[in-house]
Amino acid sequence: MKADTMVLTILAQIHVVPGKEDALVAEMHKLIAATKQEAGCLQYDMHIDNDNPGFIMFYENWETRDLWLDHMKAPHLAAYNAATKGWIQSLTLNEMTRAG
């Protein structure tokens, strides 16, 4: 299978502004529900660090990179970004392909 037709895995690592953890997670739950209905979304799971609730990770699998890019332009993601503006200290996105 060619690399551009392989499942795309996204690892999103988020550090939350202290005091905004609960509010951000509430907005993320809205985002999760909408995202799981999107074309190409195979998996979209949020994880919260057991010892540091200000560190959140998303593990996502998408049928293709193009479908993930469509997600990045989705109205519900734009609404999430507007609602949570200033609540995220840092965000790291890694685009990955399964190696074996």
PDB file of N, CA and C in Angstrom:
ATOM      1  N   MET A   1       0.841  -1.176   0.000  1.00  0.00           N
ATOM      2  CA  MET A   1       0.000   0.000   0.000  1.00  0.00           C
ATOM      3  C   MET A   1       0.887   1.241   0.000  1.00  0.00           C
ATOM      4  N   LYS A   2       0.558   2.235  -0.813  1.00  0.00           N
ATOM      5  CA  LYS A   2       1.325   3.465  -0.866  1.00  0.00           C
ATOM      6  C   LYS A   2       1.112   4.273   0.411  1.00  0.00           C
ATOM      7  N   ALA A   3       2.138   5.046   0.786  1.00  0.00           N
ATOM      8  CA  ALA A   3       2.079   5.815   2.026  1.00  0.00           C
ATOM      9  C   ALA A   3       0.894   6.775   2.048  1.00  0.00           C
ATOM     10  N   ASP A   4       0.527   7.365   0.884  1.00  0.00           N
ATOM     11  CA  ASP A   4      -0.551   8.344   0.892  1.00  0.00           C
ATOM     12  C   ASP A   4      -1.929   7.704   1.009  1.00  0.00           C
ATOM     13  N   THR A   5      -2.019   6.375   0.925  1.00  0.00           N
ATOM     14  CA  THR A   5      -3.305   5.705   1.104  1.00  0.00           C
ATOM     15  C   THR A   5      -3.363   4.947   2.423  1.00  0.00           C
ATOM     16  N   MET A   6      -2.313   5.055   3.225  1.00  0.00           N
ATOM     17  CA  MET A   6      -2.294   4.368   4.514  1.00  0.00           C
ATOM     18  C   MET A   6      -3.017   5.207   5.561  1.00  0.00           C
ATOM     19  N   VAL A   7      -3.480   4.541   6.580  1.00  0.00           N
ATOM     20  CA  VAL A   7      -4.138   5.224   7.689  1.00  0.00           C
ATOM     21  C   VAL A   7      -3.164   6.230   8.303  1.00  0.00           C
ATOM     22  N   LEU A   8      -3.679   7.427   8.583  1.00  0.00           N
ATOM     23  CA  LEU A   8      -2.889   8.464   9.221  1.00  0.00           C
ATOM     24  C   LEU A   8      -3.219   8.477  10.709  1.00  0.00           C
ATOM     25  N   THR A   9      -2.195   8.399  11.527  1.00  0.00           N
ATOM     26  CA  THR A   9      -2.348   8.506  12.971  1.00  0.00           C
ATOM     27  C   THR A   9      -1.894   9.895  13.392  1.00  0.00           C
ATOM     28  N   ILE A  10      -2.702  10.523  14.219  1.00  0.00           N
ATOM     29  CA  ILE A  10      -2.366  11.833  14.773  1.00  0.00           C
ATOM     30  C   ILE A  10      -2.199  11.682  16.276  1.00  0.00           C
ATOM     31  N   LEU A  11      -1.093  12.194  16.765  1.00  0.00           N
ATOM     32  CA  LEU A  11      -0.865  12.287  18.203  1.00  0.00           C
ATOM     33  C   LEU A  11      -0.867  13.777  18.535  1.00  0.00           C
ATOM     34  N   ALA A  12      -1.865  14.208  19.264  1.00  0.00           N
ATOM     35  CA  ALA A  12      -1.983  15.614  19.662  1.00  0.00           C
ATOM     36  C   ALA A  12      -1.723  15.698  21.162  1.00  0.00           C
ATOM     37  N   GLN A  13      -0.730  16.497  21.539  1.00  0.00           N
ATOM     38  CA  GLN A  13      -0.366  16.669  22.940  1.00  0.00           C
ATOM     39  C   GLN A  13      -0.665  18.112  23.344  1.00  0.00           C
ATOM     40  N   ILE A  14      -1.460  18.265  24.393  1.00  0.00           N
ATOM     41  CA  ILE A  14      -1.970  19.565  24.788  1.00  0.00           C
ATOM     42  C   ILE A  14      -1.603  19.838  26.243  1.00  0.00           C
ATOM     43  N   HIS A  15      -1.036  21.010  26.492  1.00  0.00           N
ATOM     44  CA  HIS A  15      -0.810  21.490  27.848  1.00  0.00           C
ATOM     45  C   HIS A  15      -1.792  22.627  28.086  1.00  0.00           C
ATOM     46  N   VAL A  16      -2.618  22.480  29.117  1.00  0.00           N
ATOM     47  CA  VAL A  16      -3.721  23.389  29.396  1.00  0.00           C
ATOM     48  C   VAL A  16      -3.286  24.479  30.381  1.00  0.00           C
ATOM     49  N   VAL A  17      -3.794  25.686  30.182  1.00  0.00           N
ATOM     50  CA  VAL A  17      -3.572  26.772  31.127  1.00  0.00           C
ATOM     51  C   VAL A  17      -4.159  26.348  32.481  1.00  0.00           C
ATOM     52  N   PRO A  18      -3.386  26.453  33.564  1.00  0.00           N
ATOM     53  CA  PRO A  18      -3.903  26.058  34.883  1.00  0.00           C
ATOM     54  C   PRO A  18      -5.232  26.747  35.196  1.00  0.00           C
ATOM     55  N   GLY A  19      -6.157  25.962  35.717  1.00  0.00           N
ATOM     56  CA  GLY A  19      -7.473  26.457  36.062  1.00  0.00           C
ATOM     57  C   GLY A  19      -8.507  26.299  34.951  1.00  0.00           C
ATOM     58  N   LYS A  20      -8.062  25.952  33.741  1.00  0.00           N
ATOM     59  CA  LYS A  20      -8.970  25.795  32.600  1.00  0.00           C
ATOM     60  C   LYS A  20      -9.207  24.326  32.230  1.00  0.00           C
ATOM     61  N   GLU A  21      -8.662  23.409  33.015  1.00  0.00           N
ATOM     62  CA  GLU A  21      -8.745  21.993  32.676  1.00  0.00           C
ATOM     63  C   GLU A  21     -10.179  21.506  32.495  1.00  0.00           C
ATOM     64  N   ASP A  22     -11.039  21.742  33.478  1.00  0.00           N
ATOM     65  CA  ASP A  22     -12.417  21.238  33.413  1.00  0.00           C
ATOM     66  C   ASP A  22     -13.196  21.866  32.263  1.00  0.00           C
ATOM     67  N   ALA A  23     -13.031  23.157  32.069  1.00  0.00           N
ATOM     68  CA  ALA A  23     -13.735  23.848  30.988  1.00  0.00           C
ATOM     69  C   ALA A  23     -13.277  23.331  29.624  1.00  0.00           C
ATOM     70  N   LEU A  24     -11.972  23.112  29.473  1.00  0.00           N
ATOM     71  CA  LEU A  24     -11.443  22.619  28.206  1.00  0.00           C
ATOM     72  C   LEU A  24     -11.945  21.207  27.923  1.00  0.00           C
ATOM     73  N   VAL A  25     -11.928  20.359  28.929  1.00  0.00           N
ATOM     74  CA  VAL A  25     -12.406  18.978  28.747  1.00  0.00           C
ATOM     75  C   VAL A  25     -13.883  18.979  28.357  1.00  0.00           C
ATOM     76  N   ALA A  26     -14.676  19.853  28.937  1.00  0.00           N
ATOM     77  CA  ALA A  26     -16.094  19.932  28.576  1.00  0.00           C
ATOM     78  C   ALA A  26     -16.259  20.305  27.107  1.00  0.00           C
ATOM     79  N   GLU A  27     -15.472  21.256  26.626  1.00  0.00           N
ATOM     80  CA  GLU A  27     -15.517  21.637  25.206  1.00  0.00           C
ATOM     81  C   GLU A  27     -14.998  20.498  24.320  1.00  0.00           C
ATOM     82  N   MET A  28     -14.005  19.777  24.807  1.00  0.00           N
ATOM     83  CA  MET A  28     -13.451  18.654  24.037  1.00  0.00           C
ATOM     84  C   MET A  28     -14.479  17.543  23.857  1.00  0.00           C
ATOM     85  N   HIS A  29     -15.301  17.314  24.855  1.00  0.00           N
ATOM     86  CA  HIS A  29     -16.335  16.283  24.716  1.00  0.00           C
ATOM     87  C   HIS A  29     -17.307  16.626  23.592  1.00  0.00           C
ATOM     88  N   LYS A  30     -17.635  17.915  23.443  1.00  0.00           N
ATOM     89  CA  LYS A  30     -18.469  18.343  22.319  1.00  0.00           C
ATOM     90  C   LYS A  30     -17.760  18.067  20.995  1.00  0.00           C
ATOM     91  N   LEU A  31     -16.475  18.383  20.956  1.00  0.00           N
ATOM     92  CA  LEU A  31     -15.665  18.181  19.750  1.00  0.00           C
ATOM     93  C   LEU A  31     -15.583  16.697  19.395  1.00  0.00           C
ATOM     94  N   ILE A  32     -15.403  15.854  20.376  1.00  0.00           N
ATOM     95  CA  ILE A  32     -15.281  14.413  20.146  1.00  0.00           C
ATOM     96  C   ILE A  32     -16.557  13.869  19.501  1.00  0.00           C
ATOM     97  N   ALA A  33     -17.698  14.241  20.050  1.00  0.00           N
ATOM     98  CA  ALA A  33     -18.970  13.729  19.525  1.00  0.00           C
ATOM     99  C   ALA A  33     -19.138  14.092  18.056  1.00  0.00           C
ATOM    100  N   ALA A  34     -18.832  15.332  17.702  1.00  0.00           N
ATOM    101  CA  ALA A  34     -18.974  15.763  16.307  1.00  0.00           C
ATOM    102  C   ALA A  34     -17.928  15.123  15.406  1.00  0.00           C
ATOM    103  N   THR A  35     -16.711  15.029  15.888  1.00  0.00           N
ATOM    104  CA  THR A  35     -15.620  14.500  15.071  1.00  0.00           C
ATOM    105  C   THR A  35     -15.827  13.034  14.736  1.00  0.00           C
ATOM    106  N   LYS A  36     -16.335  12.261  15.679  1.00  0.00           N
ATOM    107  CA  LYS A  36     -16.540  10.830  15.425  1.00  0.00           C
ATOM    108  C   LYS A  36     -17.572  10.572  14.324  1.00  0.00           C
ATOM    109  N   GLN A  37     -18.339  11.596  13.959  1.00  0.00           N
ATOM    110  CA  GLN A  37     -19.322  11.472  12.880  1.00  0.00           C
ATOM    111  C   GLN A  37     -18.736  11.840  11.514  1.00  0.00           C
ATOM    112  N   GLU A  38     -17.514  12.350  11.499  1.00  0.00           N
ATOM    113  CA  GLU A  38     -16.903  12.814  10.256  1.00  0.00           C
ATOM    114  C   GLU A  38     -16.475  11.660   9.356  1.00  0.00           C
ATOM    115  N   ALA A  39     -16.519  11.919   8.063  1.00  0.00           N
ATOM    116  CA  ALA A  39     -16.004  10.947   7.085  1.00  0.00           C
ATOM    117  C   ALA A  39     -14.529  10.715   7.346  1.00  0.00           C
ATOM    118  N   GLY A  40     -14.145   9.460   7.383  1.00  0.00           N
ATOM    119  CA  GLY A  40     -12.739   9.110   7.527  1.00  0.00           C
ATOM    120  C   GLY A  40     -12.227   8.978   8.933  1.00  0.00           C
ATOM    121  N   CYS A  41     -13.015   9.358   9.935  1.00  0.00           N
ATOM    122  CA  CYS A  41     -12.567   9.243  11.323  1.00  0.00           C
ATOM    123  C   CYS A  41     -12.724   7.798  11.784  1.00  0.00           C
ATOM    124  N   LEU A  42     -11.606   7.152  12.038  1.00  0.00           N
ATOM    125  CA  LEU A  42     -11.605   5.766  12.503  1.00  0.00           C
ATOM    126  C   LEU A  42     -11.503   5.679  14.021  1.00  0.00           C
ATOM    127  N   GLN A  43     -10.820   6.650  14.618  1.00  0.00           N
ATOM    128  CA  GLN A  43     -10.598   6.649  16.067  1.00  0.00           C
ATOM    129  C   GLN A  43     -10.277   8.074  16.488  1.00  0.00           C
ATOM    130  N   TYR A  44     -10.847   8.506  17.599  1.00  0.00           N
ATOM    131  CA  TYR A  44     -10.614   9.863  18.103  1.00  0.00           C
ATOM    132  C   TYR A  44     -10.777   9.810  19.615  1.00  0.00           C
ATOM    133  N   ASP A  45      -9.693   9.500  20.294  1.00  0.00           N
ATOM    134  CA  ASP A  45      -9.751   9.226  21.732  1.00  0.00           C
ATOM    135  C   ASP A  45      -8.938  10.233  22.533  1.00  0.00           C
ATOM    136  N   MET A  46      -9.550  10.760  23.574  1.00  0.00           N
ATOM    137  CA  MET A  46      -8.889  11.696  24.480  1.00  0.00           C
ATOM    138  C   MET A  46      -8.360  10.933  25.693  1.00  0.00           C
ATOM    139  N   HIS A  47      -7.165  11.298  26.123  1.00  0.00           N
ATOM    140  CA  HIS A  47      -6.551  10.727  27.320  1.00  0.00           C
ATOM    141  C   HIS A  47      -6.061  11.881  28.194  1.00  0.00           C
ATOM    142  N   ILE A  48      -6.300  11.782  29.501  1.00  0.00           N
ATOM    143  CA  ILE A  48      -5.852  12.784  30.461  1.00  0.00           C
ATOM    144  C   ILE A  48      -4.844  12.130  31.386  1.00  0.00           C
ATOM    145  N   ASP A  49      -3.706  12.789  31.563  1.00  0.00           N
ATOM    146  CA  ASP A  49      -2.640  12.262  32.418  1.00  0.00           C
ATOM    147  C   ASP A  49      -3.166  12.080  33.840  1.00  0.00           C
ATOM    148  N   ASN A  50      -2.935  10.908  34.413  1.00  0.00           N
ATOM    149  CA  ASN A  50      -3.430  10.585  35.757  1.00  0.00           C
ATOM    150  C   ASN A  50      -2.843  11.480  36.836  1.00  0.00           C
ATOM    151  N   ASP A  51      -1.613  11.935  36.658  1.00  0.00           N
ATOM    152  CA  ASP A  51      -0.949  12.743  37.674  1.00  0.00           C
ATOM    153  C   ASP A  51      -0.939  14.235  37.341  1.00  0.00           C
ATOM    154  N   ASN A  52      -1.317  14.579  36.110  1.00  0.00           N
ATOM    155  CA  ASN A  52      -1.281  15.971  35.670  1.00  0.00           C
ATOM    156  C   ASN A  52      -2.484  16.240  34.769  1.00  0.00           C
ATOM    157  N   PRO A  53      -3.619  16.633  35.334  1.00  0.00           N
ATOM    158  CA  PRO A  53      -4.822  16.834  34.520  1.00  0.00           C
ATOM    159  C   PRO A  53      -4.686  17.968  33.506  1.00  0.00           C
ATOM    160  N   GLY A  54      -3.604  18.706  33.572  1.00  0.00           N
ATOM    161  CA  GLY A  54      -3.342  19.760  32.605  1.00  0.00           C
ATOM    162  C   GLY A  54      -2.647  19.263  31.358  1.00  0.00           C
ATOM    163  N   PHE A  55      -2.391  17.950  31.293  1.00  0.00           N
ATOM    164  CA  PHE A  55      -1.792  17.359  30.090  1.00  0.00           C
ATOM    165  C   PHE A  55      -2.799  16.393  29.479  1.00  0.00           C
ATOM    166  N   ILE A  56      -3.205  16.707  28.258  1.00  0.00           N
ATOM    167  CA  ILE A  56      -4.203  15.918  27.545  1.00  0.00           C
ATOM    168  C   ILE A  56      -3.611  15.461  26.225  1.00  0.00           C
ATOM    169  N   MET A  57      -3.915  14.232  25.857  1.00  0.00           N
ATOM    170  CA  MET A  57      -3.432  13.687  24.599  1.00  0.00           C
ATOM    171  C   MET A  57      -4.599  13.125  23.812  1.00  0.00           C
ATOM    172  N   PHE A  58      -4.601  13.392  22.517  1.00  0.00           N
ATOM    173  CA  PHE A  58      -5.557  12.756  21.617  1.00  0.00           C
ATOM    174  C   PHE A  58      -4.801  11.762  20.749  1.00  0.00           C
ATOM    175  N   TYR A  59      -5.396  10.591  20.597  1.00  0.00           N
ATOM    176  CA  TYR A  59      -4.890   9.562  19.689  1.00  0.00           C
ATOM    177  C   TYR A  59      -5.963   9.382  18.628  1.00  0.00           C
ATOM    178  N   GLU A  60      -5.604   9.715  17.388  1.00  0.00           N
ATOM    179  CA  GLU A  60      -6.578   9.725  16.303  1.00  0.00           C
ATOM    180  C   GLU A  60      -6.095   8.833  15.162  1.00  0.00           C
ATOM    181  N   ASN A  61      -7.023   8.200  14.485  1.00  0.00           N
ATOM    182  CA  ASN A  61      -6.726   7.488  13.247  1.00  0.00           C
ATOM    183  C   ASN A  61      -7.725   7.937  12.197  1.00  0.00           C
ATOM    184  N   TRP A  62      -7.197   8.266  11.030  1.00  0.00           N
ATOM    185  CA  TRP A  62      -7.980   8.754   9.898  1.00  0.00           C
ATOM    186  C   TRP A  62      -7.700   7.897   8.682  1.00  0.00           C
ATOM    187  N   GLU A  63      -8.725   7.674   7.863  1.00  0.00           N
ATOM    188  CA  GLU A  63      -8.562   6.860   6.657  1.00  0.00           C
ATOM    189  C   GLU A  63      -7.491   7.431   5.741  1.00  0.00           C
ATOM    190  N   THR A  64      -7.446   8.757   5.615  1.00  0.00           N
ATOM    191  CA  THR A  64      -6.435   9.404   4.769  1.00  0.00           C
ATOM    192  C   THR A  64      -6.050  10.748   5.378  1.00  0.00           C
ATOM    193  N   ARG A  65      -4.916  11.269   4.940  1.00  0.00           N
ATOM    194  CA  ARG A  65      -4.481  12.597   5.379  1.00  0.00           C
ATOM    195  C   ARG A  65      -5.458  13.662   4.883  1.00  0.00           C
ATOM    196  N   ASP A  66      -5.957  13.521   3.670  1.00  0.00           N
ATOM    197  CA  ASP A  66      -6.901  14.498   3.132  1.00  0.00           C
ATOM    198  C   ASP A  66      -8.157  14.601   3.998  1.00  0.00           C
ATOM    199  N   LEU A  67      -8.650  13.462   4.489  1.00  0.00           N
ATOM    200  CA  LEU A  67      -9.835  13.498   5.352  1.00  0.00           C
ATOM    201  C   LEU A  67      -9.525  14.155   6.695  1.00  0.00           C
ATOM    202  N   TRP A  68      -8.315  13.951   7.207  1.00  0.00           N
ATOM    203  CA  TRP A  68      -7.906  14.647   8.426  1.00  0.00           C
ATOM    204  C   TRP A  68      -7.813  16.153   8.171  1.00  0.00           C
ATOM    205  N   LEU A  69      -7.277  16.534   7.014  1.00  0.00           N
ATOM    206  CA  LEU A  69      -7.199  17.955   6.681  1.00  0.00           C
ATOM    207  C   LEU A  69      -8.596  18.569   6.574  1.00  0.00           C
ATOM    208  N   ASP A  70      -9.560  17.805   6.062  1.00  0.00           N
ATOM    209  CA  ASP A  70     -10.953  18.272   6.056  1.00  0.00           C
ATOM    210  C   ASP A  70     -11.434  18.516   7.483  1.00  0.00           C
ATOM    211  N   HIS A  71     -11.086  17.615   8.388  1.00  0.00           N
ATOM    212  CA  HIS A  71     -11.441  17.772   9.806  1.00  0.00           C
ATOM    213  C   HIS A  71     -10.865  19.072  10.364  1.00  0.00           C
ATOM    214  N   MET A  72      -9.651  19.384   9.984  1.00  0.00           N
ATOM    215  CA  MET A  72      -8.997  20.586  10.501  1.00  0.00           C
ATOM    216  C   MET A  72      -9.710  21.865  10.049  1.00  0.00           C
ATOM    217  N   LYS A  73     -10.556  21.769   9.022  1.00  0.00           N
ATOM    218  CA  LYS A  73     -11.325  22.917   8.521  1.00  0.00           C
ATOM    219  C   LYS A  73     -12.806  22.827   8.905  1.00  0.00           C
ATOM    220  N   ALA A  74     -13.172  21.825   9.691  1.00  0.00           N
ATOM    221  CA  ALA A  74     -14.580  21.584  10.026  1.00  0.00           C
ATOM    222  C   ALA A  74     -15.141  22.704  10.918  1.00  0.00           C
ATOM    223  N   PRO A  75     -16.418  23.038  10.731  1.00  0.00           N
ATOM    224  CA  PRO A  75     -17.043  24.087  11.547  1.00  0.00           C
ATOM    225  C   PRO A  75     -16.997  23.795  13.047  1.00  0.00           C
ATOM    226  N   HIS A  76     -17.154  22.532  13.438  1.00  0.00           N
ATOM    227  CA  HIS A  76     -17.142  22.234  14.874  1.00  0.00           C
ATOM    228  C   HIS A  76     -15.746  22.398  15.479  1.00  0.00           C
ATOM    229  N   LEU A  77     -14.691  22.219  14.673  1.00  0.00           N
ATOM    230  CA  LEU A  77     -13.337  22.467  15.180  1.00  0.00           C
ATOM    231  C   LEU A  77     -13.104  23.977  15.302  1.00  0.00           C
ATOM    232  N   ALA A  78     -13.613  24.740  14.348  1.00  0.00           N
ATOM    233  CA  ALA A  78     -13.507  26.198  14.441  1.00  0.00           C
ATOM    234  C   ALA A  78     -14.255  26.717  15.666  1.00  0.00           C
ATOM    235  N   ALA A  79     -15.435  26.156  15.943  1.00  0.00           N
ATOM    236  CA  ALA A  79     -16.207  26.565  17.123  1.00  0.00           C
ATOM    237  C   ALA A  79     -15.456  26.218  18.411  1.00  0.00           C
ATOM    238  N   TYR A  80     -14.852  25.029  18.440  1.00  0.00           N
ATOM    239  CA  TYR A  80     -14.045  24.616  19.600  1.00  0.00           C
ATOM    240  C   TYR A  80     -12.881  25.593  19.802  1.00  0.00           C
ATOM    241  N   ASN A  81     -12.170  25.915  18.711  1.00  0.00           N
ATOM    242  CA  ASN A  81     -11.024  26.829  18.810  1.00  0.00           C
ATOM    243  C   ASN A  81     -11.456  28.197  19.333  1.00  0.00           C
ATOM    244  N   ALA A  82     -12.596  28.694  18.882  1.00  0.00           N
ATOM    245  CA  ALA A  82     -13.094  29.988  19.353  1.00  0.00           C
ATOM    246  C   ALA A  82     -13.480  29.924  20.831  1.00  0.00           C
ATOM    247  N   ALA A  83     -14.138  28.842  21.231  1.00  0.00           N
ATOM    248  CA  ALA A  83     -14.605  28.706  22.617  1.00  0.00           C
ATOM    249  C   ALA A  83     -13.457  28.545  23.605  1.00  0.00           C
ATOM    250  N   THR A  84     -12.329  27.998  23.149  1.00  0.00           N
ATOM    251  CA  THR A  84     -11.220  27.688  24.059  1.00  0.00           C
ATOM    252  C   THR A  84     -10.016  28.606  23.868  1.00  0.00           C
ATOM    253  N   LYS A  85     -10.196  29.680  23.141  1.00  0.00           N
ATOM    254  CA  LYS A  85      -9.088  30.602  22.873  1.00  0.00           C
ATOM    255  C   LYS A  85      -8.438  31.058  24.176  1.00  0.00           C
ATOM    256  N   GLY A  86      -7.118  30.886  24.246  1.00  0.00           N
ATOM    257  CA  GLY A  86      -6.369  31.294  25.426  1.00  0.00           C
ATOM    258  C   GLY A  86      -6.283  30.244  26.520  1.00  0.00           C
ATOM    259  N   TRP A  87      -6.907  29.100  26.320  1.00  0.00           N
ATOM    260  CA  TRP A  87      -6.909  28.055  27.341  1.00  0.00           C
ATOM    261  C   TRP A  87      -5.786  27.037  27.170  1.00  0.00           C
ATOM    262  N   ILE A  88      -5.097  27.070  26.057  1.00  0.00           N
ATOM    263  CA  ILE A  88      -4.059  26.072  25.766  1.00  0.00           C
ATOM    264  C   ILE A  88      -2.690  26.743  25.790  1.00  0.00           C
ATOM    265  N   GLN A  89      -1.799  26.207  26.635  1.00  0.00           N
ATOM    266  CA  GLN A  89      -0.430  26.724  26.704  1.00  0.00           C
ATOM    267  C   GLN A  89       0.374  26.297  25.488  1.00  0.00           C
ATOM    268  N   SER A  90       0.248  25.018  25.133  1.00  0.00           N
ATOM    269  CA  SER A  90       0.978  24.512  23.976  1.00  0.00           C
ATOM    270  C   SER A  90       0.240  23.330  23.367  1.00  0.00           C
ATOM    271  N   LEU A  91       0.440  23.167  22.068  1.00  0.00           N
ATOM    272  CA  LEU A  91      -0.155  22.074  21.315  1.00  0.00           C
ATOM    273  C   LEU A  91       0.896  21.542  20.362  1.00  0.00           C
ATOM    274  N   THR A  92       1.122  20.237  20.415  1.00  0.00           N
ATOM    275  CA  THR A  92       2.037  19.576  19.490  1.00  0.00           C
ATOM    276  C   THR A  92       1.248  18.529  18.729  1.00  0.00           C
ATOM    277  N   LEU A  93       1.285  18.604  17.403  1.00  0.00           N
ATOM    278  CA  LEU A  93       0.634  17.618  16.540  1.00  0.00           C
ATOM    279  C   LEU A  93       1.699  16.821  15.811  1.00  0.00           C
ATOM    280  N   ASN A  94       1.604  15.495  15.899  1.00  0.00           N
ATOM    281  CA  ASN A  94       2.482  14.608  15.160  1.00  0.00           C
ATOM    282  C   ASN A  94       1.647  13.806  14.189  1.00  0.00           C
ATOM    283  N   GLU A  95       2.005  13.872  12.903  1.00  0.00           N
ATOM    284  CA  GLU A  95       1.386  13.034  11.886  1.00  0.00           C
ATOM    285  C   GLU A  95       2.247  11.786  11.759  1.00  0.00           C
ATOM    286  N   MET A  96       1.621  10.616  11.913  1.00  0.00           N
ATOM    287  CA  MET A  96       2.383   9.378  11.977  1.00  0.00           C
ATOM    288  C   MET A  96       1.763   8.306  11.106  1.00  0.00           C
ATOM    289  N   THR A  97       2.595   7.365  10.692  1.00  0.00           N
ATOM    290  CA  THR A  97       2.157   6.204   9.923  1.00  0.00           C
ATOM    291  C   THR A  97       2.650   4.954  10.638  1.00  0.00           C
ATOM    292  N   ARG A  98       1.785   3.990  10.766  1.00  0.00           N
ATOM    293  CA  ARG A  98       2.150   2.742  11.431  1.00  0.00           C
ATOM    294  C   ARG A  98       3.321   2.081  10.706  1.00  0.00           C
ATOM    295  N   ALA A  99       4.318   1.680  11.455  1.00  0.00           N
ATOM    296  CA  ALA A  99       5.553   1.166  10.874  1.00  0.00           C
ATOM    297  C   ALA A  99       5.542  -0.356  10.726  1.00  0.00           C
ATOM    298  N   GLY A 100       4.649  -1.036  11.359  1.00  0.00           N
ATOM    299  CA  GLY A 100       4.704  -2.481  11.249  1.00  0.00           C
ATOM    300  C   GLY A 100       3.409  -3.139  11.578  1.00  0.00           C
TER     301      GLY A 100
END
